[in-house]
Backbone as a ProteinNet text record, in pm:
[ID]
protein_1_A
[PRIMARY]
XXXXXXXXXXXXXXXXXXXXXXXXXXXXXXXXXXXXXXXXXXXXXXXXXXXXXXXXXXXXXXXXXXXXXXXXXXXXXXXXXXXXXXXXXXXXXXXXXXXXXXXXXXXXXXXXXXXXXXXXXXXXXXXXXXXXXXXXXXXXXXXXXXXXXXXXXXXXXXXXXXXXXXXXXXXXXXXXXXXXXXXXXXXXXXXXXXXXXXXXXXXXXXXXXXXXXXXXXXXXXXXXXXXXXXXXXXXXXXXXXXXXXXXXXX
[TERTIARY]
13146.8	13278.9	13381.1	13480.1	13581.9	13652.9	13652.7	13712.6	13863.3	13919.1	14063.9	14119.2	14034.6	14076.1	14121.3	14073.3	14116.3	13997	14017.3	13919.8	13989.1	13922.6	13979.4	13953.2	14050.3	14039.7	14085.3	13997.8	14033.3	14119.7	14240.8	14336.4	14324.7	14382.3	14393.6	14539.3	14613.9	14758.8	14807.3	14924.9	14996	15105.4	15190.8	15289.9	15385.6	15414.9	15506.5	15444.2	15313.5	15243	15190.9	15220.4	15175.7	15028.6	14957.7	14817.7	14808.2	14724.8	14708.4	14583.3	14485.8	14359.7	14368.7	14339.6	14337.8	14228.9	14121.5	14012.6	14053.3	14130.2	14179.9	14281.2	14366.6	14465.5	14397.2	14293.6	14230.9	14163	14112.8	14052.5	14159.9	14274.9	14386.4	14417.1	14427.9	14457.4	14342.2	14219.8	14104.3	14101.3	14130.8	14131.7	14240.4	14357.4	14465.5	14431.3	14369.2	14325	14232.4	14146.6	14053.6	14119.4	14245.3	14319.7	14308.3	14264.3	14248.7	14374	14392.5	14487.6	14415.3	14490.4	14429.1	14473.3	14376.1	14401	14386	14498.6	14496.8	14465.3	14365.1	14333.3	14389.9	14502.4	14565.7	14482.9	14476.6	14402	14435.9	14388	14405.8	14272.5	14262.3	14139.9	14027.8	14063.5	13962.7	13945.9	13834.3	13809.8	13750	13714.5	13661.8	13528	13440.4	13308.1	13318.3	13415.1	13432.3	13473.8	13567	13616.4	13507.1	13426.9	13322.1	13189.3	13193.5	13074	12958.4	12996.4	12896.5	12851.8	12907.8	12863.6	12904.8	13025.4	13074.6	13170.5	13176.3	13273.2	13379.8	13384.5	13486.8	13528.9	13644.4	13697.8	13679.3	13690.3	13728.3	13610.9	13646.6	13551.2	13620.2	13552.7	13605.2	13511.8	13564.6	13483.2	13501.8	13391.8	13394	13289.2	13334.1	13242.8	13161.4	13227	13161.8	13076.1	13068.5	12983.9	13070.2	13037.8	13106	13045.4	13132	13088.1	13169.5	13102.4	13171.1	13152.7	13230.7	13228.8	13303.8	13404.5	13492.8	13418.5	13325	13250.8	13161.1	13097.6	13010.6	13092.9	13210.6	13296	13340.2	13378.8	13420.2	13305.6	13184.1	13067.9	13044.2	13055.2	13034	13131.6	13258.1	13359.2	13332.7	13293.7	13265.5	13137.9	13037.3	12909.9	12918.9	12990.6	12998.7	13102.3	13204.2	13312.6	13334.7	13232.6	13245.5	13340.4	13376.5	13469.3	13613.9	13637.5	13771.6	13784.8	13908.7	13927.2	13837.8	13770.8	13675	13747	13690.1	13745.1	13698	13579.6	13524.5	13494.7	13507.8	13464.2	13337.9	13228.4	13101.1	13064.9	12935.3	12887.4	12943.1	12970.9	13027.1	13162.6	13242.5	13374.8	13364	13262.8	13243.2	13215.6	13131.1	13100.4	13222.8	13301.7	13424.8	13522.7	13530.4	13617.7	13576.3	13446.7	13398.8	13430.3	13421.4	13454	13601.5	13689.1	13832.8	13866.6	13804	13829.8	13786.5	13670.5	13624.5	13715.8	13765.5	13859.5	13988.2	14038.5	14160.5	14140.3	14026.9	14001.4	13996.6	13928.4	13911.5	14041.6	14117.4	14232.4	14366.5	14378.6	14508	14505	14415.5	14414.8	14386.9	14293.2	14258.4	14379.2	14453.1	14570.2	14681.5	14702	14805.6	14768.8	14641.8	14599	14637.2	14617.6	14651	14802.5	14877.4	15023.8	15077.6	15013.5	15066.8	14987.3	14899.8	14813.9	14892.7	15004.9	15083.3	15153.8	15204.9	15260.8	15153.2	15035.3	14919.4	14892.2	14893.8	14869.2	14986.7	15107.4	15225.7	15246	15213.1	15239.8	15121.9	15010.1	14897.6	14936.5	14869.9	14893.3	14866.4	14943.7	14929.1	14786.1	14723.9	14587.4	14487.3	14523.7	14431.7	14445.8	14554.2	14583.6	14474.8	14416.2	14307.5	14191.3	14154.5	14046	14084.7	14206.7	14250.7	14250.7	14303.8	14308.3	14167	14083.4	13949.6	13868.5	13869.5	13784.3	13834.9	13965.1	14018.3	14009.7	14037.6	14024.9	13880.1	13787.8	13645.7	13588.1	13619.5	13553.8	13620.5	13753.8	13826.5	13904.8	13931.1	14016.5	13940.6	13810.1	13730.3	13760.6	13804.2	13836.1	13977.5	14055.4	14195	14277.7	14388	14479.6	14563.9	14592.3	14674	14805.2	14870.9	15002.4	14994.7	14886.4	14871.8	14849.7	14769.2	14739.5	14864	14949.8	15068.1	15176.5	15173.6	15279.7	15281.3	15403	15419.3	15402	15403.5	15378.6	15488.5	15610.9	15720.5	15690.6	15622.5	15586.2	15461.2	15374.7	15247.9	15258.4	15350.2	15358.6	15384	15475.8	15496.4	15372.6	15279.3	15158.2	15065.1	15081.7	14996.3	15043.9	15172.9	15232.5	15158.6	15132.2	15062.8	14921.4	14859.9	14722.4	14710.3	14823.1	14822.8	14823.6	14830	14845	14732.9	14605.2	14502.1	14526.6	14579.1	14610.9	14728.1	14826.9	14939.8	14891.1	14799.2	14745.7	14673.1	14597.4	14524.4	14618.5	14732.1	14824	14938.3	14938.7	15051.7	15077.3	14971.8	14986.2	14922.1	14903.4	14840.8	14926.9	14930.6	15005.3	14933.1	14801.2	14717.2	14591.6	14521.1	14391.8	14296.2	14314.6	14231.6	14275.3	14383.1	14433.7	14561.3	14561.2	14680.7	14699	14591.4	14599.4	14531.2	14576.4	14514.8	14375.8	14290.2	14155.9	14132.4	14010.6	13982.6	14012.4	13996.6	14030.3	14176.2	14264.8	14406.7	14429	14362.2	14382.2	14328.9	14218.6	14163.8	14260.8	14314.1	14408.1	14538.8	14588.2	14712.3	14700.1	14580.9	14562.3	14590.1	14573.6	14607.9	14756.4	14838.9	14983.4	15028.4	14960.5	14992.7	14957.6	14842.3	14805.3	14911.2	14950.9	15050	15182.7	15224.4	15350.5	15352.7	15236.8	15232	15268.9	15265	15285.8	15382.8	15411.7	15479.8	15627.7	15666.5	15807.2	15880.6	15809	15865.8	15803	15881.6	15821.4	15725.3	15614.7	15519.9	15552.8	15640.1	15664.3	15811.9	15838.1	15975.3	16029.9	16163.2	16225.4	16186.6	16161.4	16132	15981.8	15902.1	15757	15720	15646.6	15609	15524.4	15454.9	15374.5	15458	15585.5	15668.3	15665.8	15676.7	15678.3	15548.1	15434	15304.6	15293.9	15337.6	15330.9	15419.6	15543.5	15636.6	15581.8	15525.1	15467.4	15348.5	15272.7	15160.8	15206	15312.2	15365.8	15417	15464.3	15522.3	15418.5	15294.3	15191.5	15174.5	15138.2	15106.3	15222.2	15340.3	15461.6	15497.7	15480.6	15521.4	15426.5	15296.7	15196.9	15213	15252	15265.7	15401.7	15491	15628.3	15644.3	15560.3	15570.6	15694.3	15760.1	15881.5	15856.2	15731	15699.1	15669.7	15670.5	15640.2	15753.1	15714.6	15809.9	15833.1	15937.5	15970.2	15863.4	15817.2	15722.2	15792.3	15916.1	15988.7	16110.8	16142.4	16257.1	16227.1	16104.6	16073.8	16165.8	16235.8	16327.3	16256.1	16327.5	16272.6	16243.9	16183.2	16148.8	16002.3	15944.7	15805	15789.7	15703.1	15688.4	15628.7	15673.8	15617.8	15482.6	15378.8	15246	15240.2	15167.1	15148	15035.1	15062.2	14960.6	14857.6	14730.2	14627.4	14641.1	14593.9	14592.5	14714.9
8638.5	8682.6	8570.9	8570.1	8465	8463.6	8348.4	8336.6	8351	8440.2	8464.2	8503.2	8561.9	8607.6	8493.6	8372.3	8254.7	8193.5	8162.8	8088	7963.8	7849	7722.9	7708.5	7651	7628.5	7487.1	7410.7	7275.2	7283.9	7232.3	7242	7121.4	7134.3	7023.3	7018.9	6923.6	6922.3	6803.8	6824.4	6715.7	6666.6	6577.4	6514	6613.5	6723.6	6823.7	6904.9	6892.9	6976.6	7104.7	7126.5	7247.1	7234	7344.5	7347	7333.2	7239.7	7219.6	7288.3	7314.6	7371.1	7522.6	7573.3	7718.8	7784.8	7712.8	7769	7784	7688.8	7701.7	7815.1	7825.9	7934	8070.6	8091.7	8224.2	8253.4	8149.3	8171.9	8195.4	8131.4	8164	8313.5	8364	8506.4	8593.3	8549.9	8627.5	8640.1	8531.2	8534.6	8627	8622.3	8711.9	8857.2	8878.8	9013.3	9072.2	8987.3	9032.2	9040.5	9000.2	9014.1	8898.6	8782	8666.3	8579.8	8512.4	8402.1	8277.3	8187.6	8069.6	7944.3	7867.7	7734.8	7634.7	7589	7498.3	7356.3	7296	7154.8	7077.3	7007.4	6940.3	6822.8	6808.5	6697.7	6689.7	6583.8	6566.3	6570.6	6493.2	6491.1	6411.5	6313.9	6226	6255.7	6213.1	6231.1	6364.8	6446.7	6580.4	6572.7	6485.2	6473	6426.8	6341	6293.9	6409	6490.9	6601.8	6705.6	6731.5	6834.2	6777.5	6655	6591.5	6585.6	6554.5	6540	6669.1	6782.5	6911.7	6930.1	6886	6906	6794.2	6763.2	6664.6	6728.4	6862.5	6932.2	7059.6	7110.4	7232.9	7347.9	7472.3	7514.1	7511.2	7487.1	7491.6	7560.5	7657.8	7720.7	7688.8	7705.9	7690.5	7815	7886	8011.8	8005.2	8020.4	8012.4	7883.8	7773.5	7643.5	7611.8	7703	7683.1	7659.9	7554.5	7528.2	7615.7	7670.5	7747.7	7699.4	7672.6	7618.6	7708.4	7677.6	7744.1	7877.6	7891.5	8007.8	8139.8	8145.6	8270.1	8301	8200.4	8221.2	8262.1	8199.8	8234	8379.4	8424.8	8564.6	8658.9	8628.2	8710.2	8707.2	8588.6	8572	8659.2	8657.6	8733.6	8883.4	8932.7	9075.7	9114.6	9027.7	9060	9050.9	8951.3	8934.2	9026.7	9062.9	9144.9	9269.2	9356.4	9476.1	9580.4	9565.8	9659	9628.9	9516.9	9478.6	9508	9510.4	9541.7	9456	9520.4	9450.9	9379.4	9265.7	9189.5	9243.7	9303.5	9365.6	9512.1	9594	9733	9749.9	9694.1	9706.5	9584.6	9567.5	9450.2	9441.1	9554.7	9551.7	9484.7	9508.3	9445.9	9295.6	9251.8	9108.1	9040.6	9100.3	9041.8	9042.4	9149.5	9155.1	9047.5	9026.2	8922.4	8785.1	8758.7	8630	8613.4	8722.4	8715.5	8683.2	8753.3	8729.1	8586.8	8540.8	8405.3	8301.6	8321	8229.3	8229.4	8346.7	8358.2	8281.5	8293.9	8222.3	8071.9	8023.5	7879.5	7828.7	7899.8	7854.3	7859.8	7967.8	7992.7	7950	7944.8	7915.2	7784.2	7770.5	7649.9	7525.2	7533.9	7414.8	7359.2	7438.2	7380.4	7342.1	7419.4	7382.3	7252.5	7234.2	7111.3	6989.2	6997.1	6884.9	6865.6	6973	6962	6903.8	6936.6	6900.3	6790.1	6722.7	6624.2	6509.1	6469.3	6360.7	6408.9	6531.7	6588.9	6595.3	6636.5	6646.5	6511.4	6407.4	6272.1	6221.7	6234.2	6179.9	6239.4	6367.7	6435.2	6430.8	6375.5	6357.2	6259.7	6270	6175	6033.5	5938	5800	5749.5	5783.9	5736.3	5795.8	5911.1	5980.8	5938.9	5869.1	5844.4	5766.7	5662.5	5594.8	5689	5773.1	5869.1	5971.3	6024.6	6126.4	6070.9	5951.9	5893.6	5871.7	5804.3	5771.8	5897.5	5992.3	6110.5	6203.6	6223.6	6317.2	6259.2	6131.1	6070.4	6071.2	6051.6	6047.9	6187.4	6280.4	6410.4	6513.1	6506.8	6613.8	6570.4	6441.9	6395.5	6313	6309	6237.1	6089.4	6031.1	5888.9	5855.2	5955.1	5930.8	5903	5830.8	5803.8	5927.5	5946.7	6059.5	6064.1	5950.5	5945.4	5985.4	5949.3	5983.8	6133.3	6192.5	6335.4	6419.4	6374.6	6452.8	6451.1	6357.3	6347.2	6470.4	6514.3	6628.2	6763.2	6767.1	6894.9	6996.9	6951.5	7044.7	7130.5	7073.1	7148	7233.2	7190	7259.9	7377	7369.4	7475.4	7613.6	7628.6	7762.2	7819.1	7733.4	7780.5	7854.9	7832.1	7899.8	8043	8067.8	8197.7	8315.1	8313.6	8428.7	8449.8	8344.9	8355.8	8442.5	8469.8	8553.9	8703.2	8738.3	8879.2	8968.9	8927.8	9015.9	9049.2	8953.9	8981.3	9078	9060.7	9154.6	9295.6	9306.3	9437.6	9501.1	9421.6	9473.2	9529	9463.3	9499.1	9589.2	9626.5	9702.7	9831.5	9904.2	10033.6	10034.2	9914.6	9904.9	9818.9	9855.8	9775.3	9644.4	9652.9	9535.5	9547	9437.7	9444.9	9532.4	9535.3	9618.6	9763.9	9799.5	9936.5	9945.5	10030.8	10048.4	9935.7	9865.3	9754.1	9631.2	9511.4	9390.4	9366.4	9309.4	9270.9	9125.6	9078.2	8937	8898	8990.5	8961.5	8920.6	8989.4	8953.7	8814.5	8783.3	8652.6	8539.7	8565.4	8462.6	8432.4	8536.4	8515.5	8456.8	8509.6	8458.2	8310.8	8267.6	8127.5	8031.7	8077.8	7995.2	7962.8	8063.3	8043	7963.3	7983.1	7905.8	7758.6	7732.7	7594.2	7530.8	7601.4	7547.1	7523.9	7620.9	7608	7495.5	7451.6	7343	7208.2	7196.9	7065.8	7066.1	7180.9	7183.3	7145.3	7035.5	6995.4	7059.1	7125.7	7210.2	7347.9	7456.4	7589.1	7621.9	7688.9	7726.1	7857.2	7938.7	8073.8	8097.7	8184.5	8223.1	8315.2	8325.3	8412.6	8558.8	8599.5	8740.5	8770.8	8684.2	8702.7	8839.8	8924.3	9056.6	9054.1	8943.5	8932.2	8895.5	8875.1	8822	8911.7	9042.5	9132.7	9121.6	9118.6	9107.2	8973.9	8866.5	8734.3	8729.3	8778.5	8775.7	8857.2	8974.1	9054.6	8984.3	8912.2	8836.2	8725.1	8655.7	8549.5	8605.2	8729.8	8790.6	8848	8863	8921.2	8840.2	8911.4	8848.4	8760.6	8822.8	8755.7	8632.8	8644.6	8535.3	8417.3	8446.1	8339.2	8238.3	8286	8196.6	8131.7	8155.4	8103.7	7972.2	7875.9	7745.8	7672	7599	7525.5	7420.5	7376.9	7275.4	7329.9	7463.2	7523	7497.1	7471.4	7454.7	7589.3	7594.4	7717	7747.8	7872.1	7916.2	7971.6	8016	8080.4	7997.2	7996.4	7919.2	7833	7841	7770.1	7823.5	7737.7	7785.3	7875.6	7979	8071.2	8207.2	8293.3	8428.2	8455.8	8546.6	8582.2	8662	8619.8	8691.2	8829.8	8923.6	9057.9	9055.9	9107.7	9103.5	9189.5	9141.4	9217.3	9318.4	9443.8	9546.7	9535.4	9556.8	9547.3	9657.4	9630	9731.1	9732.1
-850.9	-896.5	-879.5	-968.4	-965.5	-830.6	-766.4	-634.1	-643.5	-561.3	-556.9	-693.7	-780	-913.3	-1003.3	-978.2	-1054.2	-1127.4	-1255.1	-1334.4	-1388.3	-1376.8	-1425.7	-1575	-1645.5	-1789.6	-1820.9	-1885.4	-1927.1	-2052.2	-2043.4	-2153.2	-2245.4	-2364.6	-2458.4	-2501.7	-2446.2	-2460.4	-2543.3	-2604.2	-2670.9	-2576.5	-2624.9	-2538.3	-2473.4	-2541.3	-2486.8	-2374.1	-2355.4	-2259.1	-2319.7	-2448.1	-2517.4	-2556	-2554.9	-2596.8	-2747.7	-2795.5	-2938.8	-2992.8	-2908.7	-2956.8	-2976.5	-3097.7	-3115.3	-3032.4	-3006	-2925.9	-2779.3	-2729.2	-2592.1	-2584.2	-2685.3	-2686	-2675.7	-2755	-2754.8	-2621.4	-2553.8	-2422.5	-2316.6	-2329.8	-2240.1	-2247.8	-2370.3	-2388.4	-2339	-2362.5	-2317.4	-2165.3	-2096	-1949.7	-1897.7	-1959.7	-1918.4	-1950.8	-2065.5	-2104.3	-1998.3	-1941.6	-1838.4	-1701	-1692.7	-1568	-1471.6	-1519.8	-1431.9	-1429.5	-1317.4	-1310.9	-1360.6	-1423.9	-1484.3	-1410.4	-1368.4	-1312.7	-1427	-1480.5	-1594.8	-1548.7	-1611.3	-1588.7	-1707	-1689.8	-1803.6	-1853.4	-1984.9	-2044.3	-2192.4	-2256.8	-2399.8	-2471.6	-2581.4	-2660.8	-2594.9	-2512.9	-2453.8	-2304.5	-2248.6	-2105.9	-2068.9	-2168.3	-2140.1	-2067.5	-2113.7	-2051.2	-1906.6	-1877.8	-1740.2	-1649.2	-1696.4	-1614.5	-1590.9	-1694	-1682.8	-1633.4	-1584	-1526.5	-1626.6	-1752.1	-1856.6	-1921.4	-1879.5	-1933.2	-2079.1	-2114.1	-2250.6	-2287.2	-2417.6	-2464.6	-2552.2	-2550.5	-2627.9	-2555.9	-2592.4	-2533.1	-2632.2	-2581.8	-2447.6	-2349.5	-2225.4	-2114.9	-1997.9	-1938.3	-1817.5	-1701.5	-1581.1	-1460.3	-1375.8	-1355.1	-1280.9	-1170.9	-1047.6	-932.6	-933.2	-967.3	-964.3	-1084.5	-1181.7	-1299.9	-1423.6	-1500.3	-1626.4	-1736.7	-1822.2	-1939.2	-2058.2	-2172.5	-2289.8	-2412	-2516.3	-2646.9	-2639.6	-2725.9	-2717.8	-2737.7	-2832.3	-2853.8	-2734.7	-2680.7	-2564.8	-2443.1	-2426.7	-2312.6	-2321	-2440.2	-2456.7	-2420	-2467	-2430.5	-2279.4	-2222	-2077.9	-1998.7	-2037.8	-1964.3	-1971.8	-2090.3	-2102.7	-2028.9	-2032.1	-1967.3	-1815.1	-1765.6	-1620.1	-1557.6	-1635	-1579.5	-1665.7	-1677.5	-1761.3	-1704.4	-1575.6	-1513.2	-1550.8	-1615.2	-1659.5	-1808.9	-1862	-2004.5	-2093.4	-2187.4	-2273.3	-2388.4	-2428.2	-2540.5	-2674.5	-2675.1	-2795.6	-2766.4	-2868.3	-2857.7	-2941.3	-2893.9	-2962.1	-3044.5	-3076.4	-3150.8	-3292.1	-3355.3	-3490	-3492.7	-3390.5	-3386.3	-3365.5	-3292.7	-3274.1	-3408	-3490.6	-3620.9	-3711.1	-3705.6	-3784.4	-3738.7	-3607.6	-3553.3	-3604.9	-3608.9	-3659	-3807.2	-3882.8	-4025.6	-4045.7	-3974.1	-3987	-3944.7	-3837	-3788.7	-3891.9	-3952.9	-4056.5	-4177.1	-4212.6	-4324.5	-4294.4	-4172	-4134	-4142	-4094.7	-4098.9	-4242.2	-4329.3	-4466.6	-4545.8	-4527.9	-4614.4	-4556.9	-4425.3	-4363.3	-4284.9	-4191.1	-4108.1	-4192.1	-4283.5	-4362.7	-4438.1	-4516.4	-4583.8	-4487.5	-4380.9	-4283.6	-4213.1	-4184.4	-4117.5	-4200.6	-4330.4	-4417.1	-4428.1	-4414.9	-4416.3	-4285.7	-4174.7	-4043.2	-3973.2	-4045.6	-3981.3	-3919.4	-3981.1	-3921.1	-3794.7	-3794.1	-3671.4	-3563.2	-3602.6	-3512.8	-3447.1	-3528.2	-3477.4	-3394.1	-3446.6	-3379.1	-3240.6	-3222.5	-3095.9	-2998.7	-3041.6	-2949.6	-2838.6	-2725.2	-2617.1	-2667.4	-2619.5	-2667.4	-2650.8	-2540.4	-2515.1	-2613.9	-2673.9	-2763.7	-2909.3	-2943.2	-3084.6	-3158.6	-3100.2	-3172.5	-3204.6	-3109	-3132.2	-3238.3	-3229	-3324.3	-3466	-3483.6	-3618.5	-3673.3	-3595.3	-3644.9	-3674.1	-3582.3	-3597.5	-3706.8	-3715.2	-3815.4	-3955.8	-3971	-4103.2	-4150.2	-4058.3	-4095	-4115.5	-4025.1	-4025.3	-4116	-4128.1	-4196.3	-4319.4	-4333.7	-4442.9	-4546	-4535.2	-4633.1	-4641	-4529	-4526	-4567.1	-4607.9	-4643.4	-4518.6	-4537.2	-4427.8	-4397.4	-4269.3	-4225.6	-4302	-4314.1	-4378.4	-4525.7	-4592.6	-4734.2	-4753.3	-4667.1	-4677.7	-4652.3	-4560.1	-4522.9	-4629.6	-4720.6	-4820.7	-4911.4	-4945.9	-5035.3	-4969.1	-4836.2	-4769.2	-4794.3	-4819.8	-4845.9	-4968.2	-5066.6	-5186.1	-5163.2	-5073.4	-5051.3	-4954.8	-4858.1	-4757.6	-4817.9	-4915	-4972.5	-5041.1	-5080.6	-5147.2	-5051.7	-4921.9	-4823.3	-4798.5	-4816.1	-4782.9	-4847.5	-4978.7	-5039.2	-4986.2	-4933.8	-4885.6	-4760.9	-4695.2	-4575.5	-4608.5	-4736.6	-4773.7	-4721.9	-4724.5	-4666.9	-4519.6	-4443.4	-4303.3	-4293.7	-4379.7	-4381.7	-4412.5	-4507	-4542.6	-4424.7	-4349.9	-4234.2	-4128.2	-4110.8	-4002.2	-4047.6	-4172.7	-4227.6	-4151.3	-4119	-4051.9	-3913.7	-3856.5	-3724.9	-3633.7	-3507.5	-3411.1	-3384.4	-3371.5	-3347.1	-3431.4	-3450.5	-3516.9	-3437.6	-3306	-3219.5	-3213.1	-3283.1	-3280.6	-3199.7	-3098	-3015.2	-2914.8	-2883.2	-2788.3	-2848.3	-2812.1	-2867.3	-2810.4	-2894.3	-2853.5	-2894.2	-2879.5	-2905.2	-3049.8	-3143.2	-3283	-3295.8	-3225.7	-3228.4	-3172.3	-3063.7	-3000.3	-3088.7	-3158.7	-3248.4	-3361.9	-3423.6	-3534	-3481.9	-3371.1	-3313.4	-3278.7	-3239.1	-3200.2	-3315.6	-3440.2	-3556.2	-3556.5	-3531.8	-3532.2	-3409.8	-3297.5	-3177.6	-3196.8	-3258.2	-3290.5	-3379.2	-3483.4	-3575.7	-3504.4	-3423	-3352	-3250.9	-3206.7	-3108.2	-3168.6	-3302.9	-3366.1	-3483.4	-3544.3	-3674.4	-3664.7	-3725.4	-3728.6	-3845.6	-3933.6	-4038.6	-4022.3	-4019.2	-4002	-4115.9	-4085.9	-4190.5	-4260.5	-4200.8	-4249.8	-4278.9	-4378	-4409.3	-4299.9	-4293.6	-4193.6	-4212.7	-4337.3	-4364.6	-4363.7	-4302.8	-4299.7	-4242.2	-4317.2	-4267.1	-4139.6	-4114.8	-3992.6	-3870.3	-3890.1	-3781	-3657.5	-3676	-3560.7	-3482.2	-3553.6	-3486.2	-3412.7	-3475.5	-3411.9	-3288.1	-3301.2	-3187.6	-3070.8	-3099.9	-2992.3	-2928.4	-3010.5	-2956.1	-2863.2	-2901.2	-2815.7	-2683.4	-2685.8	-2566.1	-2470.1	-2516.2	-2429.1	-2300.5	-2195.2	-2066.1	-2018.1	-2013.2	-1964.1	-2046.8	-2178.3	-2266.6	-2265.2	-2263.6	-2257.3	-2371.1	-2488.7	-2602.8	-2617.1	-2521.2	-2530.8	-2454.8	-2482.7	-2416.9	-2466.6	-2376.1	-2413.6	-2521.5	-2533.5	-2633.1	-2771	-2786.1	-2915.8	-3015.1	-3139.9	-3248.9	-3317.8	-3400.8	-3472.8	-3577.7	-3578.6	-3679.9	-3803.3	-3785.6	-3894.4	-3932.7	-4061.6	-4108	-4229.1	-4283	-4407.1	-4516.1	-4589.7	-4694.2	-4794.9	-4838.2	-4936.5	-4876.5	-4955	-4911.5	-4942.4	-4864.1	-4883.6	-5012.1	-5104.1	-5231.4	-5212.5	-5294.8	-5293.5	-5363.3	-5298.1	-5361.6	-5486.8	-5585.8	-5708.4	-5688.3	-5721.9	-5707.2	-5819.4	-5789.9	-5894.4	-5998.4	-6117.7	-6222.9	-6306.8
[MASK]
++++++++++++++++++++++++++++++++++++++++++++++++++++++++++++++++++++++++++++++++++++++++++++++++++++++++++++++++++++++++++++++++++++++++++++++++++++++++++++++++++++++++++++++++++++++++++++++++++++++++++++++++++++++++++++++++++++++++++++++++++++++++++

């Protein structure tokens, strides 16, 4: 059992001290959901393998009772299996599969275009020691060899194009307090982590002031004594314009 109710979590921070990794964000929420105190190990993109004694070169990684555990999906399973007496992150295996589907949808439709819009912010706000790694790895792995500065150009015109893509999520939450129903579950934390990732770096808000998801996002940021209200977070709302009304089929 976790000693003194504390589990260590290796963070991935930018210059402001804010967490940039959506995977770390969701595990922060998962640990709080299970009622644990978190011992944050501050770090950036590099040096992960040194801290974890060669166990992992990427986050999230937690340490519980002297044992390192990695991968956000595995960590969530680990927490529910080892601590079933605490609030569960999933309500059955079907919900886990639905959570993975929603998470994959968010990555394909929302994170991917936002990443290309905010890649220069992502680079500029990384720790100085991490910048060579961030540039080389992101240009090679995610930008098809394009330069960060070239990909970021024209984002003011591209950001409004992402707004309509959020409509399926709006529809899901239209008559529900949380994706989990009356209380938030891991599905909520996975989706919320997208907005937390964006807020950690975005120098231009991604969402209009009248965004229908705003209430859900604000309540998510307020969970667990304002876990998502880091001083380094940027504004999520304030993109010029208004959210378009969806066209009904037929």
